[in-house]
mmCIF file of C-alpha atoms in Angstrom:
data_model
loop_
_atom_site.group_PDB
_atom_site.id
_atom_site.type_symbol
_atom_site.label_atom_id
_atom_site.label_comp_id
_atom_site.label_asym_id
_atom_site.label_seq_id
_atom_site.Cartn_x
_atom_site.Cartn_y
_atom_site.Cartn_z
ATOM 1 C CA UNK P 1 66.399 91.136 10.246
ATOM 2 C CA UNK P 2 64.772 91.953 6.899
ATOM 3 C CA UNK P 3 67.468 92.714 4.295
ATOM 4 C CA UNK P 4 70.275 92.373 6.849
ATOM 5 C CA UNK P 5 73.287 90.928 5.021
ATOM 6 C CA UNK P 6 74.908 88.123 7.014
ATOM 7 C CA UNK P 7 78.071 86.432 5.779
ATOM 8 C CA UNK P 8 78.386 82.873 7.065
ATOM 9 C CA UNK P 9 81.943 81.556 6.870
ATOM 10 C CA UNK P 10 81.634 77.798 6.398
ATOM 11 C CA UNK P 11 77.933 78.097 5.601
ATOM 12 C CA UNK P 12 77.691 74.954 3.495
ATOM 13 C CA UNK P 13 78.739 72.584 6.273
ATOM 14 C CA UNK P 14 76.671 70.567 8.733
ATOM 15 C CA UNK P 15 75.901 73.448 11.099
ATOM 16 C CA UNK P 16 76.120 76.070 8.372
ATOM 17 C CA UNK P 17 73.135 74.827 6.396
ATOM 18 C CA UNK P 18 70.950 75.151 9.494
ATOM 19 C CA UNK P 19 72.314 78.591 10.324
ATOM 20 C CA UNK P 20 71.579 79.719 6.770
ATOM 21 C CA UNK P 21 67.994 78.451 7.009
ATOM 22 C CA UNK P 22 67.443 80.108 10.398
ATOM 23 C CA UNK P 23 68.678 83.435 9.047
ATOM 24 C CA UNK P 24 66.687 83.234 5.826
ATOM 25 C CA UNK P 25 63.533 82.366 7.763
ATOM 26 C CA UNK P 26 63.969 85.683 9.582
ATOM 27 C CA UNK P 27 64.294 87.638 6.344
ATOM 28 C CA UNK P 28 68.071 88.082 6.251
ATOM 29 C CA UNK P 29 70.114 87.963 3.086
ATOM 30 C CA UNK P 30 72.758 85.268 3.485
ATOM 31 C CA UNK P 31 76.170 85.198 1.851
ATOM 32 C CA UNK P 32 77.709 81.732 2.060
ATOM 33 C CA UNK P 33 81.493 81.887 2.128
ATOM 34 C CA UNK P 34 83.652 78.784 1.901
ATOM 35 C CA UNK P 35 86.577 77.358 -0.006
ATOM 36 C CA UNK P 36 84.384 75.786 -2.693
ATOM 37 C CA UNK P 37 81.086 77.691 -2.841
ATOM 38 C CA UNK P 38 79.722 75.230 -5.394
ATOM 39 C CA UNK P 39 79.401 72.694 -2.574
ATOM 40 C CA UNK P 40 76.812 74.982 -0.958
ATOM 41 C CA UNK P 41 74.649 75.701 -3.998
ATOM 42 C CA UNK P 42 71.996 73.321 -2.646
ATOM 43 C CA UNK P 43 71.051 76.177 -0.280
ATOM 44 C CA UNK P 44 69.733 78.285 -3.173
ATOM 45 C CA UNK P 45 66.398 76.513 -3.172
ATOM 46 C CA UNK P 46 65.875 77.214 0.532
ATOM 47 C CA UNK P 47 65.660 80.981 0.148
ATOM 48 C CA UNK P 48 63.708 83.492 -1.895
ATOM 49 C CA UNK P 49 64.996 84.962 -5.140
ATOM 50 C CA UNK P 50 68.139 86.956 -4.423
ATOM 51 C CA UNK P 51 68.260 85.949 -0.757
ATOM 52 C CA UNK P 52 71.432 83.862 -1.093
ATOM 53 C CA UNK P 53 74.889 84.760 -2.347
ATOM 54 C CA UNK P 54 77.963 82.564 -2.689
ATOM 55 C CA UNK P 55 81.619 83.508 -2.519
ATOM 56 C CA UNK P 56 84.911 81.687 -2.228
ATOM 57 C CA UNK P 57 86.821 82.228 1.015
ATOM 58 C CA UNK P 58 89.539 80.474 3.007
ATOM 59 C CA UNK P 59 90.310 81.534 6.589
ATOM 60 C CA UNK P 60 93.998 80.861 5.936
ATOM 61 C CA UNK P 61 93.968 83.484 3.146
ATOM 62 C CA UNK P 62 93.111 86.905 4.636
ATOM 63 C CA UNK P 63 92.447 88.601 1.297
ATOM 64 C CA UNK P 64 89.641 86.132 0.483
ATOM 65 C CA UNK P 65 87.975 86.688 3.863
ATOM 66 C CA UNK P 66 88.202 90.481 3.507
ATOM 67 C CA UNK P 67 86.442 90.200 0.145
ATOM 68 C CA UNK P 68 83.787 87.883 1.564
ATOM 69 C CA UNK P 69 82.779 90.095 4.496
ATOM 70 C CA UNK P 70 82.797 93.418 2.624
ATOM 71 C CA UNK P 71 79.455 95.194 3.002
ATOM 72 C CA UNK P 72 78.117 92.764 5.605
ATOM 73 C CA UNK P 73 75.985 93.783 8.572
ATOM 74 C CA UNK P 74 76.938 90.620 10.480
ATOM 75 C CA UNK P 75 79.462 87.818 10.148
ATOM 76 C CA UNK P 76 79.285 84.262 11.502
ATOM 77 C CA UNK P 77 82.414 82.113 11.739
ATOM 78 C CA UNK P 78 81.636 78.388 11.806
ATOM 79 C CA UNK P 79 84.990 77.083 10.597
ATOM 80 C CA UNK P 80 86.523 74.317 12.681
ATOM 81 C CA UNK P 81 88.355 71.024 12.174
ATOM 82 C CA UNK P 82 88.668 67.775 14.131
ATOM 83 C CA UNK P 83 92.133 66.895 12.840
ATOM 84 C CA UNK P 84 94.990 68.652 11.096
ATOM 85 C CA UNK P 85 96.637 71.995 11.817
ATOM 86 C CA UNK P 86 94.405 73.231 14.638
ATOM 87 C CA UNK P 87 96.378 76.416 15.293
ATOM 88 C CA UNK P 88 96.218 77.487 11.666
ATOM 89 C CA UNK P 89 92.430 77.188 11.533
ATOM 90 C CA UNK P 90 91.164 77.693 15.102
ATOM 91 C CA UNK P 91 93.551 80.473 16.108
ATOM 92 C CA UNK P 92 95.024 82.213 13.069
ATOM 93 C CA UNK P 93 91.849 81.648 11.031
ATOM 94 C CA UNK P 94 89.600 82.985 13.783
ATOM 95 C CA UNK P 95 91.833 86.044 14.089
ATOM 96 C CA UNK P 96 91.660 86.628 10.322
ATOM 97 C CA UNK P 97 87.846 86.588 10.365
ATOM 98 C CA UNK P 98 87.583 88.883 13.403
ATOM 99 C CA UNK P 99 90.091 91.397 12.029
ATOM 100 C CA UNK P 100 88.404 91.399 8.618
ATOM 101 C CA UNK P 101 84.996 91.977 10.243
ATOM 102 C CA UNK P 102 86.351 94.884 12.283
ATOM 103 C CA UNK P 103 88.085 96.437 9.255
ATOM 104 C CA UNK P 104 84.875 96.145 7.197
ATOM 105 C CA UNK P 105 82.825 97.949 9.852
ATOM 106 C CA UNK P 106 80.677 94.909 10.568
ATOM 107 C CA UNK P 107 78.249 95.512 13.428
ATOM 108 C CA UNK P 108 77.910 91.954 14.754
ATOM 109 C CA UNK P 109 80.290 88.999 14.844
ATOM 110 C CA UNK P 110 79.249 85.544 16.054
ATOM 111 C CA UNK P 111 82.082 83.083 16.608
ATOM 112 C CA UNK P 112 81.172 79.419 17.151
ATOM 113 C CA UNK P 113 83.648 77.667 19.426
ATOM 114 C CA UNK P 114 83.051 74.593 21.620
ATOM 115 C CA UNK P 115 82.532 73.549 25.213
ATOM 116 C CA UNK P 116 85.951 72.665 26.554
ATOM 117 C CA UNK P 117 87.667 75.608 24.847
ATOM 118 C CA UNK P 118 90.517 76.517 27.168
ATOM 119 C CA UNK P 119 94.041 77.788 26.441
ATOM 120 C CA UNK P 120 95.236 75.424 29.205
ATOM 121 C CA UNK P 121 93.493 72.329 27.760
ATOM 122 C CA UNK P 122 95.695 69.233 27.383
ATOM 123 C CA UNK P 123 94.133 68.564 23.969
ATOM 124 C CA UNK P 124 95.210 70.554 20.929
ATOM 125 C CA UNK P 125 91.576 70.917 19.892
ATOM 126 C CA UNK P 126 90.434 72.418 23.202
ATOM 127 C CA UNK P 127 93.570 74.529 23.583
ATOM 128 C CA UNK P 128 93.362 76.104 20.114
ATOM 129 C CA UNK P 129 89.625 76.686 20.500
ATOM 130 C CA UNK P 130 90.426 78.657 23.666
ATOM 131 C CA UNK P 131 93.254 80.551 22.010
ATOM 132 C CA UNK P 132 90.964 81.281 19.077
ATOM 133 C CA UNK P 133 88.373 82.814 21.388
ATOM 134 C CA UNK P 134 91.085 85.070 22.867
ATOM 135 C CA UNK P 135 92.163 86.126 19.367
ATOM 136 C CA UNK P 136 88.564 86.988 18.479
ATOM 137 C CA UNK P 137 88.069 89.006 21.662
ATOM 138 C CA UNK P 138 91.306 90.945 21.024
ATOM 139 C CA UNK P 139 90.273 91.902 17.493
ATOM 140 C CA UNK P 140 86.512 92.295 18.024
ATOM 141 C CA UNK P 141 85.700 92.736 21.754
ATOM 142 C CA UNK P 142 81.926 92.800 21.228
ATOM 143 C CA UNK P 143 81.845 89.456 19.440
ATOM 144 C CA UNK P 144 79.344 86.866 20.622
ATOM 145 C CA UNK P 145 80.968 83.492 21.308
ATOM 146 C CA UNK P 146 78.856 80.332 21.279
ATOM 147 C CA UNK P 147 80.198 77.138 22.828
ATOM 148 C CA UNK P 148 78.003 74.170 21.894
ATOM 149 C CA UNK P 149 78.395 70.699 23.343
ATOM 150 C CA UNK P 150 78.387 67.785 20.866
ATOM 151 C CA UNK P 151 76.032 68.837 18.047
ATOM 152 C CA UNK P 152 73.617 66.262 16.670
ATOM 153 C CA UNK P 153 71.327 66.304 13.656
ATOM 154 C CA UNK P 154 70.258 64.353 10.589
ATOM 155 C CA UNK P 155 73.614 64.781 8.821
ATOM 156 C CA UNK P 156 75.874 64.526 11.876
ATOM 157 C CA UNK P 157 78.954 62.352 12.315
ATOM 158 C CA UNK P 158 78.113 61.666 15.949
ATOM 159 C CA UNK P 159 74.829 59.807 16.450
ATOM 160 C CA UNK P 160 75.000 58.404 12.923
ATOM 161 C CA UNK P 161 78.502 57.043 13.463
ATOM 162 C CA UNK P 162 77.547 55.255 16.677
ATOM 163 C CA UNK P 163 74.255 54.025 15.230
ATOM 164 C CA UNK P 164 76.056 52.556 12.230
ATOM 165 C CA UNK P 165 78.518 50.786 14.514
ATOM 166 C CA UNK P 166 75.780 49.428 16.788
ATOM 167 C CA UNK P 167 73.737 48.231 13.789
ATOM 168 C CA UNK P 168 76.632 46.281 12.301
ATOM 169 C CA UNK P 169 78.454 44.790 15.296
ATOM 170 C CA UNK P 170 77.287 42.252 17.879
ATOM 171 C CA UNK P 171 79.938 43.538 20.312
ATOM 172 C CA UNK P 172 80.454 47.284 20.827
ATOM 173 C CA UNK P 173 83.481 48.509 22.802
ATOM 174 C CA UNK P 174 82.888 51.601 24.940
ATOM 175 C CA UNK P 175 85.682 54.065 25.698
ATOM 176 C CA UNK P 176 85.422 56.343 28.723
ATOM 177 C CA UNK P 177 81.989 54.956 29.610
ATOM 178 C CA UNK P 178 81.341 57.480 32.401
ATOM 179 C CA UNK P 179 82.309 60.659 30.504
ATOM 180 C CA UNK P 180 79.216 62.865 30.321
ATOM 181 C CA UNK P 181 77.839 64.652 27.271
ATOM 182 C CA UNK P 182 75.047 67.163 26.769
ATOM 183 C CA UNK P 183 74.138 66.700 23.085
ATOM 184 C CA UNK P 184 72.623 69.787 21.472
ATOM 185 C CA UNK P 185 70.327 69.799 18.440
ATOM 186 C CA UNK P 186 71.838 71.542 15.420
ATOM 187 C CA UNK P 187 68.634 73.523 14.800
ATOM 188 C CA UNK P 188 68.833 74.993 18.309
ATOM 189 C CA UNK P 189 72.435 76.126 17.782
ATOM 190 C CA UNK P 190 71.363 77.744 14.513
ATOM 191 C CA UNK P 191 68.556 79.555 16.328
ATOM 192 C CA UNK P 192 71.089 80.787 18.894
ATOM 193 C CA UNK P 193 73.213 82.266 16.098
ATOM 194 C CA UNK P 194 70.170 84.014 14.635
ATOM 195 C CA UNK P 195 69.075 85.282 18.068
ATOM 196 C CA UNK P 196 72.516 86.773 18.716
ATOM 197 C CA UNK P 197 72.364 88.661 15.425
ATOM 198 C CA UNK P 198 68.751 89.762 15.826
ATOM 199 C CA UNK P 199 69.379 91.235 19.293
ATOM 200 C CA UNK P 200 73.012 92.419 19.581
ATOM 201 C CA UNK P 201 72.310 94.189 22.883
ATOM 202 C CA UNK P 202 71.359 90.843 24.398
ATOM 203 C CA UNK P 203 74.388 88.919 23.171
ATOM 204 C CA UNK P 204 77.251 91.279 22.251
ATOM 205 C CA UNK P 205 80.459 90.618 24.164
ATOM 206 C CA UNK P 206 79.076 87.498 25.880
ATOM 207 C CA UNK P 207 80.000 83.823 25.807
ATOM 208 C CA UNK P 208 77.135 81.323 25.790
ATOM 209 C CA UNK P 209 77.462 77.606 26.540
ATOM 210 C CA UNK P 210 74.882 75.569 24.659
ATOM 211 C CA UNK P 211 73.790 72.131 25.781
ATOM 212 C CA UNK P 212 70.617 70.142 25.285
ATOM 213 C CA UNK P 213 68.241 69.044 28.073
ATOM 214 C CA UNK P 214 69.727 65.511 28.174
ATOM 215 C CA UNK P 215 72.944 64.821 30.101
ATOM 216 C CA UNK P 216 74.153 61.298 29.332
ATOM 217 C CA UNK P 217 77.264 59.258 29.972
ATOM 218 C CA UNK P 218 78.913 57.674 26.950
ATOM 219 C CA UNK P 219 77.588 54.264 28.042
ATOM 220 C CA UNK P 220 74.043 55.564 28.528
ATOM 221 C CA UNK P 221 74.097 57.338 25.179
ATOM 222 C CA UNK P 222 75.131 54.196 23.301
ATOM 223 C CA UNK P 223 72.450 52.156 25.053
ATOM 224 C CA UNK P 224 69.839 54.784 24.183
ATOM 225 C CA UNK P 225 70.850 54.631 20.519
ATOM 226 C CA UNK P 226 70.675 50.824 20.577
ATOM 227 C CA UNK P 227 67.183 50.873 22.078
ATOM 228 C CA UNK P 228 66.029 53.508 19.581
ATOM 229 C CA UNK P 229 67.137 51.466 16.570
ATOM 230 C CA UNK P 230 65.941 48.147 17.998
ATOM 231 C CA UNK P 231 69.388 46.558 18.368
ATOM 232 C CA UNK P 232 70.749 44.494 21.264
ATOM 233 C CA UNK P 233 74.530 44.280 20.987
ATOM 234 C CA UNK P 234 76.786 43.435 23.904
ATOM 235 C CA UNK P 235 78.537 46.527 25.248
ATOM 236 C CA UNK P 236 82.070 46.089 26.553
ATOM 237 C CA UNK P 237 83.269 48.969 28.721
ATOM 238 C CA UNK P 238 87.033 49.153 28.238
ATOM 239 C CA UNK P 239 89.397 50.250 31.010
ATOM 240 C CA UNK P 240 91.461 53.382 30.396
ATOM 241 C CA UNK P 241 94.654 51.374 30.020
ATOM 242 C CA UNK P 242 93.250 49.680 26.916
ATOM 243 C CA UNK P 243 91.580 52.862 25.679
ATOM 244 C CA UNK P 244 94.902 54.674 25.880
ATOM 245 C CA UNK P 245 96.577 51.954 23.816
ATOM 246 C CA UNK P 246 93.864 52.220 21.153
ATOM 247 C CA UNK P 247 94.277 56.002 21.062
ATOM 248 C CA UNK P 248 98.055 55.611 20.724
ATOM 249 C CA UNK P 249 97.424 54.209 17.246
ATOM 250 C CA UNK P 250 95.188 57.119 16.328
ATOM 251 C CA UNK P 251 97.463 58.323 13.561
ATOM 252 C CA UNK P 252 96.894 55.103 11.592
ATOM 253 C CA UNK P 253 94.274 55.030 8.784
ATOM 254 C CA UNK P 254 90.881 53.904 10.033
ATOM 255 C CA UNK P 255 91.742 54.367 13.712
ATOM 256 C CA UNK P 256 88.560 54.753 15.832
ATOM 257 C CA UNK P 257 89.975 57.606 17.914
ATOM 258 C CA UNK P 258 92.964 59.938 17.868
ATOM 259 C CA UNK P 259 95.216 60.706 20.815
ATOM 260 C CA UNK P 260 93.827 64.243 20.906
ATOM 261 C CA UNK P 261 90.240 62.987 21.002
ATOM 262 C CA UNK P 262 91.259 60.634 23.821
ATOM 263 C CA UNK P 263 92.524 63.622 25.791
ATOM 264 C CA UNK P 264 89.213 65.406 25.204
ATOM 265 C CA UNK P 265 87.311 62.363 26.497
ATOM 266 C CA UNK P 266 89.036 62.695 29.868
ATOM 267 C CA UNK P 267 86.677 65.567 30.693
ATOM 268 C CA UNK P 268 82.877 65.909 30.678
ATOM 269 C CA UNK P 269 81.420 67.871 27.781
ATOM 270 C CA UNK P 270 78.621 69.665 29.621
ATOM 271 C CA UNK P 271 77.510 73.228 30.295
ATOM 272 C CA UNK P 272 79.105 74.870 33.333
ATOM 273 C CA UNK P 273 76.842 75.546 36.299
ATOM 274 C CA UNK P 274 77.363 79.318 36.126
ATOM 275 C CA UNK P 275 77.306 79.654 32.347
ATOM 276 C CA UNK P 276 74.781 81.669 30.370
ATOM 277 C CA UNK P 277 73.056 79.613 27.714
ATOM 278 C CA UNK P 278 69.844 78.890 25.842
ATOM 279 C CA UNK P 279 67.579 80.300 28.540
ATOM 280 C CA UNK P 280 69.306 83.671 28.234
ATOM 281 C CA UNK P 281 68.630 83.600 24.495
ATOM 282 C CA UNK P 282 64.995 82.614 25.128
ATOM 283 C CA UNK P 283 65.424 79.256 23.376
ATOM 284 C CA UNK P 284 64.077 75.944 24.721
ATOM 285 C CA UNK P 285 66.547 73.205 23.694
ATOM 286 C CA UNK P 286 65.262 70.081 21.972
ATOM 287 C CA UNK P 287 65.514 66.638 23.643
ATOM 288 C CA UNK P 288 67.239 63.827 21.763
ATOM 289 C CA UNK P 289 64.113 61.677 21.783
ATOM 290 C CA UNK P 290 62.020 64.412 20.165
ATOM 291 C CA UNK P 291 63.893 64.423 16.846
ATOM 292 C CA UNK P 292 66.690 61.844 16.556
ATOM 293 C CA UNK P 293 64.443 58.762 16.021
ATOM 294 C CA UNK P 294 63.132 60.315 12.785
ATOM 295 C CA UNK P 295 66.475 59.702 11.049
ATOM 296 C CA UNK P 296 67.950 56.936 13.217
ATOM 297 C CA UNK P 297 65.104 54.713 12.038
ATOM 298 C CA UNK P 298 67.145 53.841 8.958
ATOM 299 C CA UNK P 299 69.488 51.825 11.187
ATOM 300 C CA UNK P 300 66.689 49.463 12.218
ATOM 301 C CA UNK P 301 66.811 46.028 10.616
ATOM 302 C CA UNK P 302 63.918 46.790 8.274
ATOM 303 C CA UNK P 303 64.030 50.564 8.401
ATOM 304 C CA UNK P 304 60.667 52.242 8.868
ATOM 305 C CA UNK P 305 58.903 48.970 8.194
ATOM 306 C CA UNK P 306 60.723 47.458 11.156
ATOM 307 C CA UNK P 307 59.543 50.297 13.360
ATOM 308 C CA UNK P 308 55.986 49.718 12.209
ATOM 309 C CA UNK P 309 56.160 45.992 12.921
ATOM 310 C CA UNK P 310 57.536 46.634 16.386
ATOM 311 C CA UNK P 311 54.688 49.019 17.149
#
């Protein structure tokens, strides 16, 4: 991948910073494109001189995306939202990126979607993710689509959110306790993006579902986090009737869950039995226990010193 120019749309975000590092480690030149490129300048120090570029781009403004992808060998679209106008970003925005990549003569397009993407999904998030995939395929048939499960990492809003809640509350309510997840390490997803670009013949036109080696229910995941950070709260598994009422207030400021997220929780977030995934990309996914304790330690009562005392 030496001197390959890869434009990463949304490259300064949680996943984007890892994708940028994975690409730079393989010798690629990386152009970070996002609405405010200044927010991604911290990536400069991670590459060699001249290896990073920064440009302003907004997937809702086609002219900015066309400018951002011009001259690129590959394009990666990481843009997604958890609330707001899903159709504008997940569908129209994905179409804008795919059409711009095709018009620019880009050889490889990697589109990051999500497990649960389905045009028939009852949730707006899942439905627009599915519609976005269809829009990408229509504009750029040879695109590689990656569907990760819940992505975890040092800067995530998943493990950290639950760990913070467990560390501060003696009683932790659990919604949809038996819904299963297959958390995937952010570095592994980044490696999958890089692998798809490095070997287009392996990945072009395919959809990969990416899940880690651990499959956990919501209840089991929360108990694992509690054990890892040395906390012993009481867990209260709420029935769906109460969970639905809590979700009904999801539009209020500070609500723990939105109605759309509640709809997503009705289904397991795991890799399908017939799906192609990490093994097909020659990547061994990372277990939660191998990396997460290194940053979750800050939620222990005395941080790293508490971990030492316990040992």
